[in-house]
GROMACS .gro file of C-alpha atoms in nm:
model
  331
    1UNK     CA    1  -4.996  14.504  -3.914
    2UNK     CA    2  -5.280  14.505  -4.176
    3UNK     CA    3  -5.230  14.728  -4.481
    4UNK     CA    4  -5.554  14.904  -4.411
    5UNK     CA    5  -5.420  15.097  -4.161
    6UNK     CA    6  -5.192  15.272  -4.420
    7UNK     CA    7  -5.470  15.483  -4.517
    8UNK     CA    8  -5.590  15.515  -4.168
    9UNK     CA    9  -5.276  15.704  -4.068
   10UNK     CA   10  -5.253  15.886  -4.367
   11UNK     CA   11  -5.625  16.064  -4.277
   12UNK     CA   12  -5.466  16.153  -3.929
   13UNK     CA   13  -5.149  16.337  -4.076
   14UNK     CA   14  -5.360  16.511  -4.351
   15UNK     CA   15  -5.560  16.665  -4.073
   16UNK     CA   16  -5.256  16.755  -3.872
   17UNK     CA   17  -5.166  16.954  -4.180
   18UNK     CA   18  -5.481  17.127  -4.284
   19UNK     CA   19  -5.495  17.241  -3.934
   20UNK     CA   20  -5.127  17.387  -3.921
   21UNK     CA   21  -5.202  17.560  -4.266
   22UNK     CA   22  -5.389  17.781  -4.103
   23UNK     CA   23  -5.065  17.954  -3.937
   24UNK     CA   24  -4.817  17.986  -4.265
   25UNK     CA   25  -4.647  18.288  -4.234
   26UNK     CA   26  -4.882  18.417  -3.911
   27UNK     CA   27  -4.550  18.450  -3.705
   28UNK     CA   28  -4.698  18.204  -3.418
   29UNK     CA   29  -4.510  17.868  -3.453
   30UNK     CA   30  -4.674  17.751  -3.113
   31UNK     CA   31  -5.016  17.826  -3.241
   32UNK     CA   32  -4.928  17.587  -3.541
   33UNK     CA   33  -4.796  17.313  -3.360
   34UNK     CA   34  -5.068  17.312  -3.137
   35UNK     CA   35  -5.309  17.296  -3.395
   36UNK     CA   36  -5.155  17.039  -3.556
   37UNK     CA   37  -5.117  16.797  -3.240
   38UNK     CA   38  -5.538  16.887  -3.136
   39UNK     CA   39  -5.607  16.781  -3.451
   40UNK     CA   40  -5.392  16.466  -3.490
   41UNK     CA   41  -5.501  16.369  -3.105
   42UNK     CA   42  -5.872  16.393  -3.188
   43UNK     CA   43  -5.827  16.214  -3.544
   44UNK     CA   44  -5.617  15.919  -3.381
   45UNK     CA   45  -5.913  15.846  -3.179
   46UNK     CA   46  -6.091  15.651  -3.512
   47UNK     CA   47  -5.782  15.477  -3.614
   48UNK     CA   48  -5.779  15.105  -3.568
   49UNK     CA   49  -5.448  15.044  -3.344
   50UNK     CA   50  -5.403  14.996  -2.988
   51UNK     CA   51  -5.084  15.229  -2.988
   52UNK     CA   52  -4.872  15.396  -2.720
   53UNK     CA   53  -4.659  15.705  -2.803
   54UNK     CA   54  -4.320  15.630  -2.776
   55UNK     CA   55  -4.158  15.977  -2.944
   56UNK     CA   56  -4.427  16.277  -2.955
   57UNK     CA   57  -4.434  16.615  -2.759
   58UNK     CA   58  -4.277  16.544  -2.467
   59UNK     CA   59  -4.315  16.366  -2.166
   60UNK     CA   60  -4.659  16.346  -1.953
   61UNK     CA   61  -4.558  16.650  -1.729
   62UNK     CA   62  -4.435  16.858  -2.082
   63UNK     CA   63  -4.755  16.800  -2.309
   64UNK     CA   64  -5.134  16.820  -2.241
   65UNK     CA   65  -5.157  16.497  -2.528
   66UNK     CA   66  -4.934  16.298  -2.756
   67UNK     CA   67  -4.700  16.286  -2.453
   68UNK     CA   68  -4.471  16.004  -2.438
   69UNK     CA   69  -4.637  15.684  -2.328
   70UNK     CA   70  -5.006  15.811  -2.397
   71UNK     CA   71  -5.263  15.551  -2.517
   72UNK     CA   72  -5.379  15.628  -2.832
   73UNK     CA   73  -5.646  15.461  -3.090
   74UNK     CA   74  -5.972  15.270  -3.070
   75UNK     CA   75  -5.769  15.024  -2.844
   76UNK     CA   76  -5.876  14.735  -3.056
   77UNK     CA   77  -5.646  14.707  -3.326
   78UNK     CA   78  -5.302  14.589  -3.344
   79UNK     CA   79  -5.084  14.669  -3.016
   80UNK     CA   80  -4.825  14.923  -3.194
   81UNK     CA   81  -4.535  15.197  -3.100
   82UNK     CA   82  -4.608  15.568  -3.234
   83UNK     CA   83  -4.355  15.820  -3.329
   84UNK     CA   84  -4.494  16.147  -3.430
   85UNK     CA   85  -4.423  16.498  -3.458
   86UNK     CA   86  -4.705  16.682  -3.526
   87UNK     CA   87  -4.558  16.975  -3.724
   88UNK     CA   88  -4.179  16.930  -3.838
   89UNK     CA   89  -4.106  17.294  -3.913
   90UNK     CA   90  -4.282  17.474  -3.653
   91UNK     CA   91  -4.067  17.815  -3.708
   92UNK     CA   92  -4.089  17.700  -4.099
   93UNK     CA   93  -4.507  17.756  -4.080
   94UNK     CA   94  -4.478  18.029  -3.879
   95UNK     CA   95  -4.215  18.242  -4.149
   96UNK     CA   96  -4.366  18.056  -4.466
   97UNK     CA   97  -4.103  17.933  -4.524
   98UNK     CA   98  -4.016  17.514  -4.671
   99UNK     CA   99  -4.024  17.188  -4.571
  100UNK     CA  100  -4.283  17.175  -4.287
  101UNK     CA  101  -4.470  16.850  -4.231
  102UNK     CA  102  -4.694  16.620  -4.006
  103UNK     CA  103  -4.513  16.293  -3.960
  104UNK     CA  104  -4.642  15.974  -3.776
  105UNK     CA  105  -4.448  15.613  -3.796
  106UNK     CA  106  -4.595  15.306  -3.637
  107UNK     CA  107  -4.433  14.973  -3.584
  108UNK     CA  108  -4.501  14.634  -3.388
  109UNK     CA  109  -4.508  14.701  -2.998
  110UNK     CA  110  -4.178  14.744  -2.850
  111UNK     CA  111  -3.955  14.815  -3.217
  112UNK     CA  112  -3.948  15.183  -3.207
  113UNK     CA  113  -3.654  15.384  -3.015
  114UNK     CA  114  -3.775  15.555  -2.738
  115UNK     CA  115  -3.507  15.851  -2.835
  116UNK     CA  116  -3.446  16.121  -2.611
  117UNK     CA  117  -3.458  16.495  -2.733
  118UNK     CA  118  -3.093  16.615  -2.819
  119UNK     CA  119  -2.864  16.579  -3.081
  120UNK     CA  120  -2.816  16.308  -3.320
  121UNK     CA  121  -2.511  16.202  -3.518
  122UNK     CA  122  -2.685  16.063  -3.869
  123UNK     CA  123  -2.561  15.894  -4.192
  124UNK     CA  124  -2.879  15.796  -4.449
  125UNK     CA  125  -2.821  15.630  -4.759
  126UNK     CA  126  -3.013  15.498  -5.015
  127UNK     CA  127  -3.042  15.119  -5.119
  128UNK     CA  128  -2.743  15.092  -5.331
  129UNK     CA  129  -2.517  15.208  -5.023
  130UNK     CA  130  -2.722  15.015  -4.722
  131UNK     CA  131  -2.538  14.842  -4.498
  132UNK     CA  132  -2.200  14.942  -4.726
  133UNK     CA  133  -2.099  15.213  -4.455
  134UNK     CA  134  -2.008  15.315  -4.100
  135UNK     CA  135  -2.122  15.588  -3.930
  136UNK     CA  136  -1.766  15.534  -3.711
  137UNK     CA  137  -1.604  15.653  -4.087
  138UNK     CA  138  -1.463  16.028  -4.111
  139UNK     CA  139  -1.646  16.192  -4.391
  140UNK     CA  140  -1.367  16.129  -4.647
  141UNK     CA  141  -1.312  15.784  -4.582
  142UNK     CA  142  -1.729  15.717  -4.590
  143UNK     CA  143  -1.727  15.915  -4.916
  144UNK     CA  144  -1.447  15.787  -5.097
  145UNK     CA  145  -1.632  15.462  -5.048
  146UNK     CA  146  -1.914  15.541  -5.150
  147UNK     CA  147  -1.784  15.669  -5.474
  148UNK     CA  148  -1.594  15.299  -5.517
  149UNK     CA  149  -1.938  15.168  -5.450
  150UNK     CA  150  -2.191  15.392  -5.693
  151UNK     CA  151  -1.888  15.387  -5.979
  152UNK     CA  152  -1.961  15.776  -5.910
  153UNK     CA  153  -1.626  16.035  -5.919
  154UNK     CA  154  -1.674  16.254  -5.572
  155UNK     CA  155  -1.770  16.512  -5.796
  156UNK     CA  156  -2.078  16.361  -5.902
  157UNK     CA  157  -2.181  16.272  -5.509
  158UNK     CA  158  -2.428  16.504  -5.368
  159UNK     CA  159  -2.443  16.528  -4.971
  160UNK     CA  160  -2.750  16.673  -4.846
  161UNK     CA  161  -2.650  16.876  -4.482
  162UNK     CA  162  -2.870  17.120  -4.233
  163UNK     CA  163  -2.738  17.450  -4.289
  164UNK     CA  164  -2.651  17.512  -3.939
  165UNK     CA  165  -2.328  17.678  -3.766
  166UNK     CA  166  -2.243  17.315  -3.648
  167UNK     CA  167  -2.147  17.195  -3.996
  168UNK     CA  168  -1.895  17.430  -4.100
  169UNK     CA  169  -1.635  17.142  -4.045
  170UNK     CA  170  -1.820  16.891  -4.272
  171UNK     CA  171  -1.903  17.141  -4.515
  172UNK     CA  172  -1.525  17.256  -4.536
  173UNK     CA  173  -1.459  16.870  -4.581
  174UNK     CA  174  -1.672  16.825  -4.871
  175UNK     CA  175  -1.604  17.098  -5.047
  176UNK     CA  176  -1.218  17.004  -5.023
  177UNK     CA  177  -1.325  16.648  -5.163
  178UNK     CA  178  -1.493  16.814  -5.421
  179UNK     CA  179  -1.827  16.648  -5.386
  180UNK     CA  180  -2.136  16.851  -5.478
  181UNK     CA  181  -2.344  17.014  -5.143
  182UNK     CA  182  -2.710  17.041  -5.125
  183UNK     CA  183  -2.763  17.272  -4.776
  184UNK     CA  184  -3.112  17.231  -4.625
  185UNK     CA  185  -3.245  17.493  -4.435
  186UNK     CA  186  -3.517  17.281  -4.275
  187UNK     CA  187  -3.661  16.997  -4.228
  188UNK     CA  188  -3.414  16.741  -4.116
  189UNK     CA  189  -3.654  16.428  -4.160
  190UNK     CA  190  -3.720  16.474  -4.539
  191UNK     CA  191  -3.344  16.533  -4.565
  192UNK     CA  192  -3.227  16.209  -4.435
  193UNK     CA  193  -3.563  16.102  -4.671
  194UNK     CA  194  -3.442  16.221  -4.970
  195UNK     CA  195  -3.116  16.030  -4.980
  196UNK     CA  196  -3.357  15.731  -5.015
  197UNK     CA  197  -3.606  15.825  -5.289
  198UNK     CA  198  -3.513  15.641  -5.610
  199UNK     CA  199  -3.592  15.966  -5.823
  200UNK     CA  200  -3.390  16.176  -5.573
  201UNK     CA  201  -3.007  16.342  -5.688
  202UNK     CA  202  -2.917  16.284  -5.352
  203UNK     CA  203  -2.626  16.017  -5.246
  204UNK     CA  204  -2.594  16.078  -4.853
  205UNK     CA  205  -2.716  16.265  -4.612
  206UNK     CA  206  -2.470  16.350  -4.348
  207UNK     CA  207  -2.479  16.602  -4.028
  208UNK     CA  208  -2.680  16.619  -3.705
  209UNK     CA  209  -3.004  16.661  -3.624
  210UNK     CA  210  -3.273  16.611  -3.375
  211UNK     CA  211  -3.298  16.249  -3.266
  212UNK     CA  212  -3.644  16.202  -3.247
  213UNK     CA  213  -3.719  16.306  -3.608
  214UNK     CA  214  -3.364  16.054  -3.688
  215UNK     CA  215  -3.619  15.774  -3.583
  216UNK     CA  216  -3.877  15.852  -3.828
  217UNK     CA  217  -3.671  15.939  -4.070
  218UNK     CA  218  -3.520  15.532  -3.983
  219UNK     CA  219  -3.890  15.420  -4.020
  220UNK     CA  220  -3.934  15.624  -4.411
  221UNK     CA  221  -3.590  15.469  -4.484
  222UNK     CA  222  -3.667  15.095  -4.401
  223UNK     CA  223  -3.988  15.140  -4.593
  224UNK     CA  224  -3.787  15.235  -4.888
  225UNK     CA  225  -3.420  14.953  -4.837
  226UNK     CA  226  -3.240  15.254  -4.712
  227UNK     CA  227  -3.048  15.299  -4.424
  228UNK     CA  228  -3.003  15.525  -4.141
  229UNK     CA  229  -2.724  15.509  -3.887
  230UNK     CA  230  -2.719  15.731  -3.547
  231UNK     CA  231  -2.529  15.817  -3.277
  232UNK     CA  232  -2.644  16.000  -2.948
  233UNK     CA  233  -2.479  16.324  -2.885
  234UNK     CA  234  -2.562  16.380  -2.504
  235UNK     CA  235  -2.433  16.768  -2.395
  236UNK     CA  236  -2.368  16.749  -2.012
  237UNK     CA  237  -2.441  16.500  -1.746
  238UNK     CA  238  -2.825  16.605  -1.737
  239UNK     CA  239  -2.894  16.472  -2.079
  240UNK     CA  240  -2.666  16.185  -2.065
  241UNK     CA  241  -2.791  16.034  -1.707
  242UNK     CA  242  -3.159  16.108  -1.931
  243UNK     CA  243  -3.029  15.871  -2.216
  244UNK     CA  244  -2.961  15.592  -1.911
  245UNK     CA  245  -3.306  15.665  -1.781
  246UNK     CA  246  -3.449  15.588  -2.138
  247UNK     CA  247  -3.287  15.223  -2.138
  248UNK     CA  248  -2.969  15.317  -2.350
  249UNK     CA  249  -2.671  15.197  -2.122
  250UNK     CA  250  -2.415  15.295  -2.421
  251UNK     CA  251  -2.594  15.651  -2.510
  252UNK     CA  252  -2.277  15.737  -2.732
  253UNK     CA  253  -2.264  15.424  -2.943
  254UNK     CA  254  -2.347  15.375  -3.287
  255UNK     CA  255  -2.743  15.279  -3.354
  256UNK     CA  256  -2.883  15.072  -3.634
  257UNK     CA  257  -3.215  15.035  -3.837
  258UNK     CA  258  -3.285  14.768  -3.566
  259UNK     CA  259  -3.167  14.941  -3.295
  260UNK     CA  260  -3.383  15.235  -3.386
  261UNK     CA  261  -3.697  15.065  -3.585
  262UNK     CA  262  -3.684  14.675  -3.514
  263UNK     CA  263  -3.707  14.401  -3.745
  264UNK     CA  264  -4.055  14.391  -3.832
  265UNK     CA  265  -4.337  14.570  -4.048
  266UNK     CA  266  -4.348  14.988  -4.069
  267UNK     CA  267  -4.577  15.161  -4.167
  268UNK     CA  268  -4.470  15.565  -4.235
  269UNK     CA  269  -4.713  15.866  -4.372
  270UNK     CA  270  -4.602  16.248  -4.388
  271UNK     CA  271  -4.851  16.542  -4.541
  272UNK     CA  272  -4.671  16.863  -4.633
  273UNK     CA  273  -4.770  17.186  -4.491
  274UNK     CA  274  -4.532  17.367  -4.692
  275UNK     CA  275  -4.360  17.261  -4.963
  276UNK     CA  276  -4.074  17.059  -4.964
  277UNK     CA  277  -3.782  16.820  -5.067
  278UNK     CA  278  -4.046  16.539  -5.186
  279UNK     CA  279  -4.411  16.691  -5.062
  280UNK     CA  280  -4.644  16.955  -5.161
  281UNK     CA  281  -4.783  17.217  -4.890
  282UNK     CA  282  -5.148  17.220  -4.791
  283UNK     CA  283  -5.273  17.476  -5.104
  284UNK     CA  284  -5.642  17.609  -5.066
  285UNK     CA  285  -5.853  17.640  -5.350
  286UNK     CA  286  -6.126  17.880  -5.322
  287UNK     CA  287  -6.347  17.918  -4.982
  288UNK     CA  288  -6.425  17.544  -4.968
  289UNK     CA  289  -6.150  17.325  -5.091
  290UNK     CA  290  -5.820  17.246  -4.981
  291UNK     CA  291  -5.549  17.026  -5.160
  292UNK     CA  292  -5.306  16.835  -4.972
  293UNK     CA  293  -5.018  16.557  -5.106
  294UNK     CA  294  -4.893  16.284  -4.840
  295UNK     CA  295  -4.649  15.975  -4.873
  296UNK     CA  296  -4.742  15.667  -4.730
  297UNK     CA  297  -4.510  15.377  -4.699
  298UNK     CA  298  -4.461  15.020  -4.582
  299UNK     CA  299  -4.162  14.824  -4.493
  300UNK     CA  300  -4.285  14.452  -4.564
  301UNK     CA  301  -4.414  14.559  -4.872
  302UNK     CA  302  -4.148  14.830  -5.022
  303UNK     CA  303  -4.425  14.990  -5.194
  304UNK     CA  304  -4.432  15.392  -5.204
  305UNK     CA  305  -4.785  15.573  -5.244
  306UNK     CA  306  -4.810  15.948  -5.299
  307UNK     CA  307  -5.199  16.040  -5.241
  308UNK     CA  308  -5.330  16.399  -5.348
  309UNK     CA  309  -5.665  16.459  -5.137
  310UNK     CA  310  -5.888  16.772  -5.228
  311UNK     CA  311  -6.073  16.894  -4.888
  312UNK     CA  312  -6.430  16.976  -4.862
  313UNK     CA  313  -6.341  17.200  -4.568
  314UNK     CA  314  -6.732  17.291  -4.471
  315UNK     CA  315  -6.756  16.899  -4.405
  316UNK     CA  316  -6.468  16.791  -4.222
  317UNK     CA  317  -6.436  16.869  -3.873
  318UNK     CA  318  -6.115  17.038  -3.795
  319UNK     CA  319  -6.017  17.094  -3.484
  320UNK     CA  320  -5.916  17.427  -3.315
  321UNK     CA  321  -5.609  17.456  -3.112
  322UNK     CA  322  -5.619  17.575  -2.748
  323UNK     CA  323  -5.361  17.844  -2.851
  324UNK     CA  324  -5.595  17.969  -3.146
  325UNK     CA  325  -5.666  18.323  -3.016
  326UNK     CA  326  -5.764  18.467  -3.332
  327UNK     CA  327  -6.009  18.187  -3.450
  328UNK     CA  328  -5.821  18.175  -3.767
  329UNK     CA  329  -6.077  18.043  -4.010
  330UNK     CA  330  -6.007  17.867  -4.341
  331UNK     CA  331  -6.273  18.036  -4.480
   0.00000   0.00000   0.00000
């Protein structure tokens, strides 16, 4: 892929995000979302890729556009896969609260996991730990070796987890193990991010989350020599006989960067909506200007570019959502 288009998807997510601003704290998280994937949709339409959406809003009977296996680009660039979500955080915009963001990953054709939407078993480490530990480990052994590995005691590990009912087993663990906690309330792709970012406190991320967003988080963490491992958690024989309809004949074993993201280039960008774990949220300035900060990185080339964009808002043509009732203006 060329490096141009770096900067290409960055435009699209910062518009996903301007539009979404709109809705912080409004109490309509389908209003956001929806403005988010209008405006992303309309702003993919200039970018240079012949890409098909392999993880977006659903499938083609689910979502009015960025449905799984939609066409989307100028249709002559390079032949990629897509994984998006729109807005990550749609309750978080609508209660104002942290961590919301538009996320897009692309990737050769065919290297992206077309991953089903349930549950997802994850372990994401940074470089140091890559390919050091198994996903198939309880959380005692996989920290105790991880401590060996960093020269760290436990108590100077920090596990970053999704507050959520479903952890109170690995939470009990760690805290017995005497590592130090870091509970998320949202936003389970710059979690598994964060484990990754060489100025981040965080050693592991650990937990489960949604297994579309464990893809992109995949994508951010080969960009940056990290590593993600997953593992399908299928409830019931509707979601599991969905897994086998998706291609995955072993739905319950343990996936790898290649399994999930391939072995070639990847290019990832996120904008924050809301503030976060490594991103600022959209903040407007005055009646004209808006201020947003994205990440945009590459896998073949490791490098990591944070990009702060101020908005001329009267100039840039945002789109509105179909579910914008109130014609929420920015100005």
């Amino acid at each position: 892929m060329e490096r141009e288009l770096a900067l290409e998807i960055v435009r699209v997510t910062e518009l996903g995000a301007l539009s979404s601003a709109r809705w912080i704290g409004r109490g309509d998280k389908n209003a956001a979302d929806d403005a988010a994937t209008t405006a992303i949709r309309s702003m993919f339409d200039s970018v240079s890729i012949d890409g098909t959406v392999v993880i977006g809003e659903g499938e083609m009977d689910e979502a009015p556009m960025l449905y799984i296996g939609e066409r989307v680009g100028t249709k002559d660039g390079p032949a990629v896969d897509v994984a998006v979500d729109p807005l990550e955080g749609t309750e978080v915009v609508a209660c104002g609260l942290h961590n919301a963001q538009s996320v897009i990953a692309i990737a050769d054709r065919g290297s992206l996991l077309h991953a089903p939407d349930i549950y997802m078993e994850k372990l994401a480490c940074g470089p140091e730990l890559a390919g050091k530990l198994s996903l198939d480990d309880s959380a005692e052994v996989t920290l105790r070796k991880a401590s060996m590995i960093t020269g760290k005691a436990l108590s100077e590990l920090t596990v970053m987890v999704l507050d959520r009912k479903r952890h109170e087993d690995l939470i009990s663990t760690l805290r017995e193990l005497g590592v130090r906690i870091k509970l998320l309330g949202h936003g389970d792709v710059a979690g598994a991010i964060a484990a990754a970012l060489p100025d981040s406190e965080v050693d592991l991320y650990m937990g489960s989350g949604g297994a579309p967003e464990g893809v992109l988080a995949a994508a951010a963490l080969k960009c940056l020599g990290g590593e993600l491992q997953g593992r399908l958690m299928p409830e019931g024989p509707f979601e599991l006989q969905r897994c086998l309809m998706m291609g995955l004949d072993n739905p319950t074993r343990v996936l790898s960067m290649e399994d999930m993201v391939g072995t070639g280039d990847v290019i990832f960008a996120a904008t924050g909506v809301t503030s976060g774990e490594f991103l600022n949220g959209v903040r407007f300035i005055g009646k004209e200007r808006a201020e947003t900060h994205s990440v945009i990185m590459r896998a073949q080339s490791k490098t990591i570019r944070y990009i702060r964009s101020i908005h001329f808002l009267p100039g840039k043509e945002i789109p509105q959502g179909v579910s914008d009732r109130q014609n929420v203006a920015f100005m």
